[in-house]
Structure formats: structure tokens, C-alpha cells
Coordinates of C-alpha atoms in Angstrom, one line a residue:
M1 CA 0.0 0.0 0.0
S2 CA 1.3 3.4 -1.0
T3 CA 2.1 5.9 1.8
L4 CA 0.5 9.2 2.4
R5 CA 3.4 11.0 0.8
D6 CA 3.5 8.7 -2.2
L7 CA -0.2 9.2 -2.9
A8 CA 0.0 12.9 -2.5
E9 CA 3.0 13.4 -4.7
E10 CA 1.6 11.2 -7.4
H11 CA -1.9 12.6 -7.6
T12 CA -1.8 16.2 -6.3
A13 CA 0.2 19.4 -6.6
L14 CA 0.6 19.8 -2.8
R15 CA 3.9 21.3 -1.7
P16 CA 6.3 19.4 0.6
A17 CA 5.3 21.7 3.5
D18 CA 1.7 20.8 2.9
I19 CA 2.4 17.1 2.9
D20 CA 4.5 17.4 6.1
H21 CA 1.5 19.1 7.8
L22 CA -0.8 16.2 6.7
H23 CA 1.8 13.8 8.1
R24 CA 1.6 15.6 11.5
I25 CA -2.2 15.4 11.5
A26 CA -2.1 11.6 10.6
G27 CA 0.4 11.1 13.5
D28 CA -1.8 12.7 16.1
W29 CA -5.4 12.3 14.9
Q30 CA -6.1 9.1 16.9
L31 CA -6.9 11.5 19.7
L32 CA -9.6 13.2 17.7
S33 CA -11.0 9.9 16.4
D34 CA -11.4 8.5 19.9
L35 CA -13.0 11.7 21.2
S36 CA -15.4 11.8 18.2
F37 CA -16.3 8.1 18.3
A38 CA -15.8 8.3 14.6
D39 CA -13.6 7.3 11.7
L40 CA -11.4 10.0 10.3
L41 CA -10.5 10.0 6.6
L42 CA -7.9 12.4 5.1
W43 CA -9.1 13.6 1.7
V44 CA -7.0 15.7 -0.7
P45 CA -8.3 17.3 -3.9
V46 CA -7.0 15.6 -7.1
D47 CA -8.0 18.2 -9.6
G48 CA -10.4 21.1 -10.0
D49 CA -13.5 19.1 -10.8
G50 CA -14.3 18.1 -7.3
T51 CA -12.5 14.7 -7.2
F52 CA -10.9 13.7 -3.9
L53 CA -8.4 11.0 -3.0
C54 CA -8.2 9.3 0.5
V55 CA -4.6 9.3 1.6
A56 CA -5.0 8.2 5.3
Q57 CA -7.6 6.7 7.6
V58 CA -7.9 6.0 11.3
R59 CA -10.6 4.1 13.2
P60 CA -11.8 4.9 16.7
T61 CA -10.9 2.7 19.7
T62 CA -13.9 4.0 21.6
A63 CA -16.7 3.0 19.1
P64 CA -17.4 0.7 16.1
T65 CA -16.0 1.7 12.8
A66 CA -18.2 2.9 9.9
Y67 CA -15.9 1.2 7.3
L68 CA -15.1 -2.4 7.3
D69 CA -12.8 -1.9 4.2
D70 CA -9.7 0.3 4.0
Q71 CA -10.5 3.5 2.2
V72 CA -6.9 4.7 1.6
G73 CA -6.1 5.1 -2.2
R74 CA -9.8 5.5 -3.1
I75 CA -10.7 8.3 -5.5
V76 CA -14.3 9.5 -5.4
G77 CA -16.2 12.4 -6.9
G78 CA -19.7 13.7 -7.6
A79 CA -22.5 13.7 -5.1
E80 CA -20.7 11.3 -2.8
V81 CA -18.1 14.0 -1.9
A82 CA -20.4 17.1 -2.0
H83 CA -19.7 17.7 1.7
L84 CA -15.9 17.6 1.2
E85 CA -16.2 20.0 -1.7
V86 CA -18.2 22.5 0.5
A87 CA -15.6 22.3 3.3
H88 CA -12.7 22.7 0.9
R89 CA -14.2 25.5 -1.1
Q90 CA -15.8 27.5 1.7
G91 CA -13.2 26.7 4.4
R92 CA -15.7 25.8 7.1
I93 CA -16.8 22.7 9.0
W94 CA -19.7 21.0 7.3
R95 CA -22.2 19.2 9.5
E96 CA -25.5 19.4 7.5
G97 CA -27.1 16.5 5.7
D98 CA -28.9 13.3 6.4
P99 CA -27.3 10.1 7.5
V100 CA -25.9 7.9 4.6
W101 CA -25.6 4.1 4.4
Y102 CA -22.6 2.0 3.8
G103 CA -24.1 -1.4 3.2
D104 CA -26.0 -2.1 6.4
V105 CA -24.3 0.6 8.4
P106 CA -25.8 4.1 8.8
A107 CA -23.3 6.9 9.2
R108 CA -23.2 10.6 9.8
H109 CA -20.9 12.7 7.5
E110 CA -18.9 15.7 8.7
A111 CA -16.1 17.5 6.9
I112 CA -13.3 19.5 8.5
P113 CA -11.1 21.8 6.3
V114 CA -7.3 21.4 6.9
R115 CA -5.3 24.6 6.9
L116 CA -1.5 25.1 7.2
R117 CA -0.7 28.4 8.9
T118 CA 1.7 30.7 7.1
G119 CA 5.1 31.9 8.4
D120 CA 3.5 35.0 9.9
G121 CA 1.0 32.9 11.9
E122 CA -2.0 33.7 9.6
A123 CA -4.4 31.0 8.6
G124 CA -3.5 29.7 5.1
E125 CA -5.5 28.2 2.4
V126 CA -7.3 24.9 2.7
I127 CA -5.0 22.1 1.6
A128 CA -7.1 19.0 2.5
V129 CA -10.3 17.9 4.2
V130 CA -10.8 15.5 7.2
G131 CA -13.9 13.5 6.8
R132 CA -15.4 12.6 10.2
D133 CA -17.8 9.7 9.7
T134 CA -19.7 8.2 12.7
N135 CA -21.3 4.8 12.8
L136 CA -24.9 5.4 14.0
S137 CA -25.9 1.8 14.4
T138 CA -25.2 1.9 18.1
A139 CA -26.5 5.4 18.8
R140 CA -27.7 5.9 22.4
T141 CA -28.3 8.6 24.9
P142 CA -24.8 10.0 25.6
S143 CA -23.3 9.9 29.1
Q144 CA -21.4 12.7 30.8
L145 CA -18.2 11.1 29.5
E146 CA -19.4 11.0 25.9
L147 CA -20.7 14.6 26.1
N148 CA -17.3 15.9 27.3
Y149 CA -15.5 13.8 24.7
L150 CA -17.7 15.2 21.9
T151 CA -17.3 18.8 23.1
T152 CA -13.6 18.4 23.2
A153 CA -13.6 16.8 19.8
D154 CA -15.5 19.7 18.3
D155 CA -12.9 22.2 19.8
L156 CA -10.0 20.2 18.3
A157 CA -11.8 20.0 14.9
Q158 CA -12.1 23.7 14.9
M159 CA -8.4 24.0 15.7
I160 CA -7.7 21.8 12.6
A161 CA -9.7 24.2 10.5
D162 CA -7.8 27.1 12.1
G163 CA -4.4 25.4 11.4
T164 CA -3.5 25.3 15.1
F165 CA -3.8 21.5 15.6
P166 CA -1.8 19.3 15.9
P167 CA 0.9 21.2 17.9
P168 CA 4.6 20.8 17.0
R169 CA 6.1 17.6 18.3
H170 CA 9.0 18.0 20.7
P171 CA 12.3 16.2 20.1
G172 CA 12.3 12.6 21.4
E173 CA 8.5 12.4 21.4
T174 CA 7.7 9.7 18.9
T175 CA 4.1 8.9 19.9
S176 CA 1.0 10.8 21.1
A177 CA 0.6 8.7 24.2
P178 CA -1.2 8.9 26.6
R179 CA -4.4 8.2 24.8
V180 CA -8.0 9.2 25.5
G181 CA -8.9 5.9 27.1
D182 CA -6.0 6.2 29.5
G183 CA -7.5 9.2 31.2
L184 CA -8.8 12.7 30.3
V185 CA -9.0 15.9 32.2
R186 CA -10.6 19.0 30.9
L187 CA -9.8 22.4 32.3
D188 CA -11.4 25.8 32.0
A189 CA -9.6 29.0 31.1
N190 CA -8.6 29.5 34.8
G191 CA -7.0 26.0 35.0
K192 CA -9.8 24.5 37.1
V193 CA -10.9 20.9 36.3
T194 CA -14.4 20.8 34.7
Y195 CA -14.4 17.1 33.9
A196 CA -12.2 14.1 34.8
S197 CA -12.8 10.6 33.3
P198 CA -13.0 7.6 35.6
N199 CA -9.5 6.4 34.4
A200 CA -8.0 9.8 35.1
Q201 CA -9.5 9.9 38.6
S202 CA -8.0 6.4 39.2
A203 CA -4.6 7.6 38.0
Y204 CA -4.6 10.5 40.4
R205 CA -5.7 8.2 43.2
R206 CA -2.6 6.1 42.7
L207 CA -0.6 9.3 43.3
G208 CA -2.4 9.8 46.6
Y209 CA -5.2 12.2 45.7
A210 CA -8.4 10.5 46.9
S211 CA -10.9 13.5 46.4
H212 CA -12.8 14.3 43.2
L213 CA -10.8 16.3 40.7
V214 CA -13.6 18.6 39.5
G215 CA -13.0 22.1 40.8
E216 CA -9.3 21.6 41.5
D217 CA -6.6 23.9 40.2
L218 CA -4.6 21.2 38.3
A219 CA -1.3 23.1 38.2
K220 CA -1.2 23.5 42.0
L221 CA -2.3 19.9 42.5
H222 CA 0.6 18.7 40.4
R223 CA 3.0 20.7 42.5
R224 CA 1.5 19.3 45.7
L225 CA 1.4 15.7 44.6
A226 CA 4.9 15.3 43.1
G227 CA 7.5 13.8 45.4
D228 CA 10.2 15.8 43.7
P229 CA 9.6 19.6 44.0
L230 CA 11.3 20.2 40.7
E231 CA 9.3 17.5 39.0
G232 CA 6.1 19.0 40.4
T233 CA 7.1 22.5 39.2
D234 CA 7.7 21.2 35.7
A235 CA 4.3 19.3 35.6
G236 CA 2.5 22.4 37.0
N237 CA 4.2 24.7 34.5
A238 CA 3.2 22.4 31.6
V239 CA -0.5 22.9 32.6
L240 CA 0.0 26.7 32.7
A241 CA 1.7 26.7 29.4
A242 CA -1.2 24.9 27.8
L243 CA -3.6 27.4 29.2
R244 CA -1.5 30.1 27.5
G245 CA -1.9 28.4 24.2
E246 CA 1.4 26.6 24.1
A247 CA 2.1 22.9 23.6
P248 CA 4.5 21.8 26.3
P249 CA 6.4 18.5 26.3
R250 CA 5.0 15.5 28.2
R251 CA 5.8 15.3 31.9
E252 CA 5.9 12.6 34.5
I253 CA 4.8 12.8 38.1
D254 CA 6.2 10.4 40.7
A255 CA 4.5 10.1 44.1
R256 CA 3.9 7.4 46.7
G257 CA 5.7 4.8 44.5
A258 CA 3.4 5.5 41.5
T259 CA 4.2 7.3 38.2
M260 CA 1.8 9.1 35.9
L261 CA 2.6 10.5 32.4
T262 CA 0.8 13.7 31.5
R263 CA 0.3 15.5 28.2
A264 CA -1.3 19.0 28.2
L265 CA -2.8 20.4 25.0
P266 CA -4.3 23.9 24.6
L267 CA -7.9 24.3 23.5
M268 CA -8.1 27.3 21.2
P269 CA -11.1 27.1 18.8
A270 CA -11.2 30.1 16.6
G271 CA -8.0 31.3 18.2
V272 CA -9.7 31.9 21.6
P273 CA -8.0 30.2 24.6
I274 CA -10.9 28.4 26.5
G275 CA -8.9 26.0 28.6
A276 CA -6.8 22.9 28.2
L277 CA -7.0 19.2 27.7
V278 CA -4.8 17.0 29.9
L279 CA -4.3 13.4 29.0
V280 CA -2.9 11.2 31.8
R281 CA -1.7 7.6 31.9
D282 CA -0.7 5.4 34.9
I283 CA 2.8 4.1 33.9
T284 CA 3.8 2.8 37.3
E285 CA 4.4 -0.8 36.0
V286 CA 6.2 0.4 32.9
R287 CA 8.7 2.5 34.9
R288 CA 9.1 -0.4 37.4
R289 CA 10.1 -2.7 34.5
D290 CA 12.4 0.0 33.1
R291 CA 14.2 0.3 36.5
A292 CA 14.4 -3.5 36.7
L293 CA 16.0 -3.6 33.2
I294 CA 18.4 -0.9 34.1
T295 CA 19.4 -2.7 37.2
K296 CA 19.8 -5.9 35.2
D297 CA 21.9 -4.2 32.6
A298 CA 24.1 -2.7 35.2
T299 CA 24.6 -6.0 36.9
I300 CA 25.5 -7.7 33.6
R301 CA 28.0 -5.0 32.8
E302 CA 29.5 -5.3 36.3
I303 CA 29.8 -9.1 35.8
H304 CA 31.7 -8.6 32.5
H305 CA 33.9 -6.1 34.2
R306 CA 34.8 -8.5 37.0
V307 CA 35.4 -11.3 34.5
K308 CA 37.7 -9.0 32.6
N309 CA 39.6 -8.2 35.8
N310 CA 39.8 -11.8 36.8
L311 CA 41.2 -12.8 33.3
Q312 CA 43.7 -10.0 33.5
T313 CA 44.8 -11.3 36.9
V314 CA 45.2 -14.8 35.4
A315 CA 47.2 -13.4 32.6
A316 CA 49.4 -11.5 35.1
L317 CA 50.0 -14.7 37.1
L318 CA 50.9 -16.7 33.9
R319 CA 53.3 -13.9 32.9
L320 CA 54.9 -13.9 36.3
Q321 CA 55.3 -17.7 36.1
A322 CA 56.8 -17.5 32.6
R323 CA 59.6 -15.2 33.9
R324 CA 60.5 -17.8 36.5
V325 CA 60.6 -20.8 34.1
A326 CA 64.1 -21.8 32.9
M327 CA 62.9 -24.0 30.0
P328 CA 62.5 -21.9 26.8
E329 CA 59.6 -24.1 25.5
A330 CA 57.7 -23.8 28.8
R331 CA 58.2 -20.0 28.7
V332 CA 56.9 -19.8 25.2
A333 CA 53.8 -21.9 26.1
L334 CA 53.0 -19.7 29.1
E335 CA 53.4 -16.5 27.0
E336 CA 51.0 -17.9 24.4
S337 CA 48.5 -18.6 27.1
V338 CA 48.8 -15.1 28.4
R339 CA 47.9 -13.8 24.9
R340 CA 44.9 -16.1 24.6
V341 CA 43.6 -15.1 28.0
A342 CA 44.1 -11.4 27.2
S343 CA 42.2 -11.7 23.9
I344 CA 39.2 -13.1 25.7
A345 CA 39.5 -10.3 28.3
L346 CA 39.1 -7.8 25.4
V347 CA 35.6 -9.1 24.6
H348 CA 34.5 -8.9 28.3
E349 CA 36.0 -5.4 28.5
T350 CA 33.9 -4.3 25.6
L351 CA 30.8 -6.0 27.0
S352 CA 31.3 -4.2 30.3
M353 CA 30.8 -0.9 28.4
S354 CA 27.8 -2.1 26.4
S355 CA 24.1 -2.1 27.3
D356 CA 23.4 -5.5 25.8
E357 CA 25.1 -8.8 25.1
A358 CA 26.6 -7.8 21.8
V359 CA 29.8 -6.1 20.8
E360 CA 31.0 -3.9 18.0
F361 CA 33.7 -6.4 16.8
D362 CA 35.7 -4.2 14.5
G363 CA 37.4 -2.4 17.3
I364 CA 38.3 -5.7 19.0
V365 CA 39.9 -7.0 15.8
D366 CA 41.9 -3.9 15.4
R367 CA 43.3 -4.2 19.0
V368 CA 44.1 -7.9 18.6
A369 CA 45.9 -7.3 15.3
S370 CA 47.9 -4.5 16.8
A371 CA 48.9 -6.6 19.8
A372 CA 49.9 -9.5 17.5
T373 CA 52.5 -7.4 15.7
E374 CA 53.9 -6.1 19.0
V375 CA 54.2 -9.4 20.9
A376 CA 55.0 -11.9 18.0
A377 CA 58.4 -13.5 18.3
T378 CA 59.8 -12.3 15.0
E379 CA 62.4 -9.8 13.7
V380 CA 60.3 -8.8 10.7
S381 CA 58.1 -5.8 10.7
V382 CA 54.7 -6.9 9.6
G383 CA 51.8 -4.5 8.7
M384 CA 48.2 -5.2 9.7
R385 CA 45.1 -4.1 7.8
R386 CA 41.4 -4.8 8.1
R387 CA 39.1 -4.8 5.1
G388 CA 35.3 -4.8 5.4
T389 CA 33.4 -4.9 8.7
F390 CA 32.4 -7.6 11.2
G391 CA 29.5 -5.5 12.6
V392 CA 27.9 -6.2 15.9
L393 CA 28.2 -9.8 17.1
P394 CA 26.6 -11.5 20.1
A395 CA 29.0 -12.4 23.0
E396 CA 28.9 -16.1 22.4
I397 CA 30.3 -15.7 18.8
A398 CA 32.7 -12.8 19.7
T399 CA 34.4 -14.7 22.5
S400 CA 35.3 -17.7 20.4
L401 CA 36.0 -15.7 17.2
V402 CA 38.5 -13.4 19.0
M403 CA 40.6 -16.4 20.1
V404 CA 40.5 -17.8 16.5
L405 CA 41.7 -14.5 15.0
N406 CA 44.3 -14.1 17.7
E407 CA 45.8 -17.5 16.9
L408 CA 45.7 -17.0 13.1
L409 CA 47.3 -13.5 13.3
L410 CA 50.1 -14.7 15.5
N411 CA 50.7 -17.7 13.3
A412 CA 50.8 -15.5 10.2
V413 CA 53.3 -13.1 11.7
E414 CA 55.6 -15.6 13.4
H415 CA 55.6 -18.4 10.7
G416 CA 54.7 -16.6 7.5
F417 CA 57.7 -14.2 7.4
P418 CA 61.1 -15.8 8.3
P419 CA 64.0 -13.7 9.5
A420 CA 65.9 -11.9 6.7
D421 CA 69.2 -13.7 7.5
E422 CA 67.8 -17.2 6.9
E423 CA 69.8 -18.8 4.1
A424 CA 66.8 -20.0 2.3
D425 CA 65.5 -16.5 1.8
A426 CA 68.9 -14.8 1.2
P427 CA 69.1 -13.2 -2.2
S428 CA 71.2 -14.8 -4.8
P429 CA 74.4 -13.0 -6.1
A430 CA 72.5 -12.3 -9.3
D431 CA 69.6 -10.7 -7.4
A432 CA 72.0 -8.8 -5.2
A433 CA 73.5 -7.3 -8.3
R434 CA 70.0 -6.0 -9.3
P435 CA 68.8 -3.5 -6.6
E436 CA 65.4 -3.3 -8.3
A437 CA 64.7 -6.9 -7.3
V438 CA 65.0 -5.9 -3.6
V439 CA 63.1 -2.7 -4.0
S440 CA 60.1 -4.5 -5.6
A441 CA 59.7 -7.1 -2.8
P442 CA 56.3 -6.6 -1.2
R443 CA 56.2 -5.3 2.3
P444 CA 55.2 -8.1 4.8
E445 CA 51.5 -7.7 5.4
V446 CA 48.5 -9.5 7.0
V447 CA 45.0 -8.6 5.9
V448 CA 41.8 -9.5 7.8
S449 CA 38.7 -9.4 5.6
A450 CA 35.1 -9.8 6.7
H451 CA 31.6 -9.6 5.1
R452 CA 28.2 -10.9 5.7
A453 CA 26.2 -12.9 3.2
R454 CA 23.1 -15.2 3.5
K455 CA 23.1 -15.1 7.3
Q456 CA 26.8 -16.1 7.4
L457 CA 29.9 -14.2 8.5
H458 CA 32.8 -14.8 6.1
V459 CA 36.2 -14.1 7.5
T460 CA 39.6 -14.4 5.7
V461 CA 43.1 -13.9 7.1
T462 CA 45.6 -13.6 4.3
D463 CA 49.3 -12.9 4.4
N464 CA 51.9 -12.4 1.6
G465 CA 54.5 -14.6 3.3
R466 CA 56.1 -17.9 2.3
G467 CA 53.0 -20.0 2.4
L468 CA 52.3 -23.4 4.0
P469 CA 54.9 -26.2 4.0
E470 CA 54.7 -28.7 1.1
Q471 CA 53.6 -31.6 3.3
F472 CA 51.2 -29.6 5.5
D473 CA 48.1 -31.5 6.4
A474 CA 45.3 -28.9 6.9
E475 CA 43.2 -31.4 8.9
R476 CA 45.8 -32.8 11.3
G477 CA 48.9 -30.7 11.0
G478 CA 49.8 -27.5 12.8
N479 CA 50.8 -26.4 16.2
L480 CA 48.6 -26.2 19.3
G481 CA 47.3 -22.8 18.1
L482 CA 45.9 -24.2 14.9
Q483 CA 44.4 -27.1 16.8
I484 CA 42.6 -24.6 19.0
V485 CA 41.4 -22.7 16.0
R486 CA 39.9 -25.8 14.4
A487 CA 38.2 -26.9 17.6
L488 CA 36.7 -23.4 18.2
V489 CA 35.5 -22.9 14.6
T490 CA 33.9 -26.4 14.1
G491 CA 32.7 -26.7 17.7
E492 CA 31.8 -23.5 19.4
L493 CA 31.1 -21.5 16.3
R494 CA 29.6 -24.4 14.3
G495 CA 31.4 -23.1 11.2
T496 CA 34.1 -24.2 8.7
I497 CA 37.7 -23.3 8.2
D498 CA 39.9 -23.8 5.1
L499 CA 43.7 -23.3 5.3
R500 CA 45.4 -23.0 1.9
N501 CA 48.1 -21.3 0.0
G502 CA 47.0 -18.1 -1.6
A503 CA 46.7 -17.7 -5.4
D504 CA 49.4 -15.0 -5.4
G505 CA 51.5 -16.7 -2.7
G506 CA 51.3 -16.5 1.1
T507 CA 48.7 -18.3 3.2
E508 CA 45.0 -17.9 3.4
A509 CA 42.6 -19.0 6.2
A510 CA 39.0 -18.8 5.2
I511 CA 36.3 -19.1 7.9
V512 CA 32.6 -19.2 7.5
V513 CA 30.5 -18.8 10.7
P514 CA 26.6 -19.1 10.7
L515 CA 24.9 -16.1 12.3
A516 CA 22.4 -17.6 14.7
R517 CA 18.9 -16.4 15.4
G518 CA 18.9 -13.0 17.1
T519 CA 22.2 -11.8 15.7
T520 CA 22.1 -8.0 15.6
D521 CA 22.2 -6.3 12.3
R522 CA 24.9 -3.6 12.3
L523 CA 23.0 -1.1 10.3
T524 CA 19.5 -1.3 11.8
G525 CA 20.3 -2.4 15.4
R526 CA 17.4 -4.9 15.2
A527 CA 17.4 -8.6 15.7
G528 CA 17.9 -10.2 12.3
P529 CA 15.6 -12.9 10.9
P530 CA 16.3 -16.6 11.7

């Protein structure tokens, strides 16, 4: 289904600013629909002959819909849209006419012109029409709640016609919550409560106010109820700002272990401030869960921090032991263990600074690669380079993969580039006589490449060294480090590894790791599909 913007750009001559205003209305008009007990349809004129296109629709949550079928994308004209034509041409709300029938459903038509105010604050031309269509099949004598809802809806409808609704959205406010059904309080021009819905009364009771709200000065009540004086002042000032015709940001009030979210909206039909509408919602349980999640996240980060510290302690003990060992082989084995433990500690260090169980792996690879060139037992200066991106990886993959890369990088540096004074690699007299042969020799380099494809992570560690020995057995050969690599890749990571000589010389280790369900996508930050 095409979006509002797509439909408007394809079928109308509306300006970008006009379409943006229609988007703001569609983002906030659930409030008007619920207060009206009616479906709202956003109609835009297609041409000059009275044809209209429906670009958006919302159904009420407080009453049955008048339309079982979606109306978005429908183009109509003639007598069926006469009320829309009147509202568009005359710039007034149309409420005349007899009920119409949609199949077996009787409905009442209304049409509200939509204006976009100019830069100097004046009401602009009519750019669209909101059709307000009420299902009359369940009509009954309205209660006090319904009368207050309908009165408030009429005020907001007039503000749409004036171009003053919806108000600008504040940064960070992505929704219009709380909604009508959560709790509604209506104020007069002096800030006194003239009506409070039962849900609103219950929300204030949770904060410790047991009396009836009608007649109360709501700004002063918010200041009295809030446990934090600054919080109470902000909530009270928000009410006063709405009474002045402003649209303040939403505020929360905490009191007696309960939390209530408030949203204050000015009521200014025809530009005259007549009071304010305050929507309230009890979010005590939501905030309780938020606090529990924050505590859990902090605990997890602290655990990773302590694991990192413990691993660093183990590495320090192994390093100390290595200095006291006389046998060179034992010293080398302990130093290799130190590096393996330190590489795992890097993952836990990163997790201790993250809010979830996933890490941005590129930084870890860069640190491991840098460490490999510093601690490798070789006289040759080897360059390290990363190509592509690993993205965000879950901890269970990152912990094993960092050990695999640590072993492969150390092997590449230590065994791929022999010392320059080895006789096998010494230049021949003929080569020595040709300086260009020495100059053209490539600089020793190891490249780590990574990319994602088909729910798999493909990693390649390539060097331009001397390559694998002639009789090397990729399945059984190799030192302890390569045995660890094979065990981790095929076991913990459930992947595959292929050790081979590169096409242009050197050695290439190709690893394919399946990205399990829930792996985080680096670009979107959302859990990827299974």
C-alpha cells in the first residue's frame, strides 16, 4: 500500500510543507477519532472538478468503525463528496445533511477543512479535508463522559480548521501517548478541572489524591502531589503553558511509588483560549520494569567487568610464572596462554561498556591485530590491515572468534615471514646485483577481511609470506594454536575453516560462521531474521 506522501506526490500538486503538515495530522489524529467516536479519513483534492483522494484513515478505539474496508487510495467524486467540496471551497466545517448508508451501516458525515498556517501565523488556504464519519448503528443517549468527549472533539476539529492542531512535536516524542482511554481531564480558562474521566480519577488516586478532581486547580495539584519539587514544578508549569496556548512536552509525576505520564494540550477554537486538555496515563508498571531492566543491565556489565579483571589477573600470574621458568619451551607456552587469555578479556571489557550482550567487533579485531604485531616473536616488521566490517556480534560468537583470530594472526606473523638472515631466503648473487629486485619485494602484510552474506559471516586472514609447507596437512597438521582454531571454529562457532596457499603466494585462512537467530544487524540495530 502506498504511503500518504507517495499518494499525495503522485496525484496532487501539494507542496512538501503541505504534505508534512498532513503527516503531522495523521500522526496525532487518533486523539480526535477517539474523542469523536468516529472514523477519520484524510481527503486531498486531485483536480479542479471536485474529485478527492483518500490518503489516510484511522478508526476509533472507543466505538465501532463505519468502514469495514480500507479507504486509503480510493478516488471519489460527484454527489458522494459534496460535503468535502463544501468544506474545501468555503473553508468551514460541514455538519449538514442526512445520514448515509454504507451497506447495512448508517453513518453521519462531517467535513473539516485542513489549513496550514503561514510563516507570519496567519491561517493559510485549505489544503485537504478531514472526513469525520460516525457509525450510527449503536446510537444511544450520551453519558457525561461522551458529552465531554464530543465537546472536546469539536474544539479540536475547529483547531484543525484554524491550522493550530496538531501542535509541534518535541524532540524525542515519537508517539502521542497517553491516549483518550488512559485518562482525560478538561480544564477551563482558569485552570480548574471541569471534567475528569474515571480512568483519570484512578490515576490521580494512585498518586495519593483521593478526592474528586472537579474544581481543583490542576497546576497547583501537580505541585503538591509530586514527590520531587522540581518535577512538580515542571508538571504544573506544563499545565499553565497549555492554558496560555502553548504545547509543552509531556511530563511525568512520581508520588507514593506511582508514576503518571501527562500531556497537556491547549484548547483554542477560533484562536480563543478556552482552557486545556490534559491526558494522563498510569505508567507505574512500565517504569518499574524499566528500572528492573536498568538494574539488570548494570549487573551484567559489572559481571563482565569483573570477569575481565579476573582474566587479567590470570594473565598476570601466567606472565609472572613465565619469567621464573628456565625452559624456553615452557616459557613460550605460558606466554602464548597469556595472549589467549588477554584476547578473551578484550571481549569482556567491551561488553562491560555495552548495554546489551553484543559487541562492535571491528574495534576488538583492530586491537588484537595491533597486539599480534607487538608481541610476536619475529624480527620482521609486519603490517596489519582490516578490510570490510564484522559489525555487531553476540557475545557467544565474539568470545570464540577473537581467540580464533588471535591465533591466526600470531601464526601468520611468526611463521609466514622468516627472518631476513635465513639462508633459504637470502638473495642470490644475481639478485643482489639487481637493486630493483630488492626494492620490488612486497612489504610483509597480513589482511583480515570480513563480510556478511546469506546469514553467514565470512572471515579471511591472508598474508603475503612464504605459504604453507609442502607436506602440510590442513586437517591434522599445525601447532597447538591451529588445533585450538579448528576446535573453536567447528565446535563453538559451528562453522568451517579452510587453510590453503594463496593464489598469489602466502597463506589464506577462510572461515565461515553461521549467524544464529537474534544476531544484531549492524545497520538497523534490530534482531535479524532466523
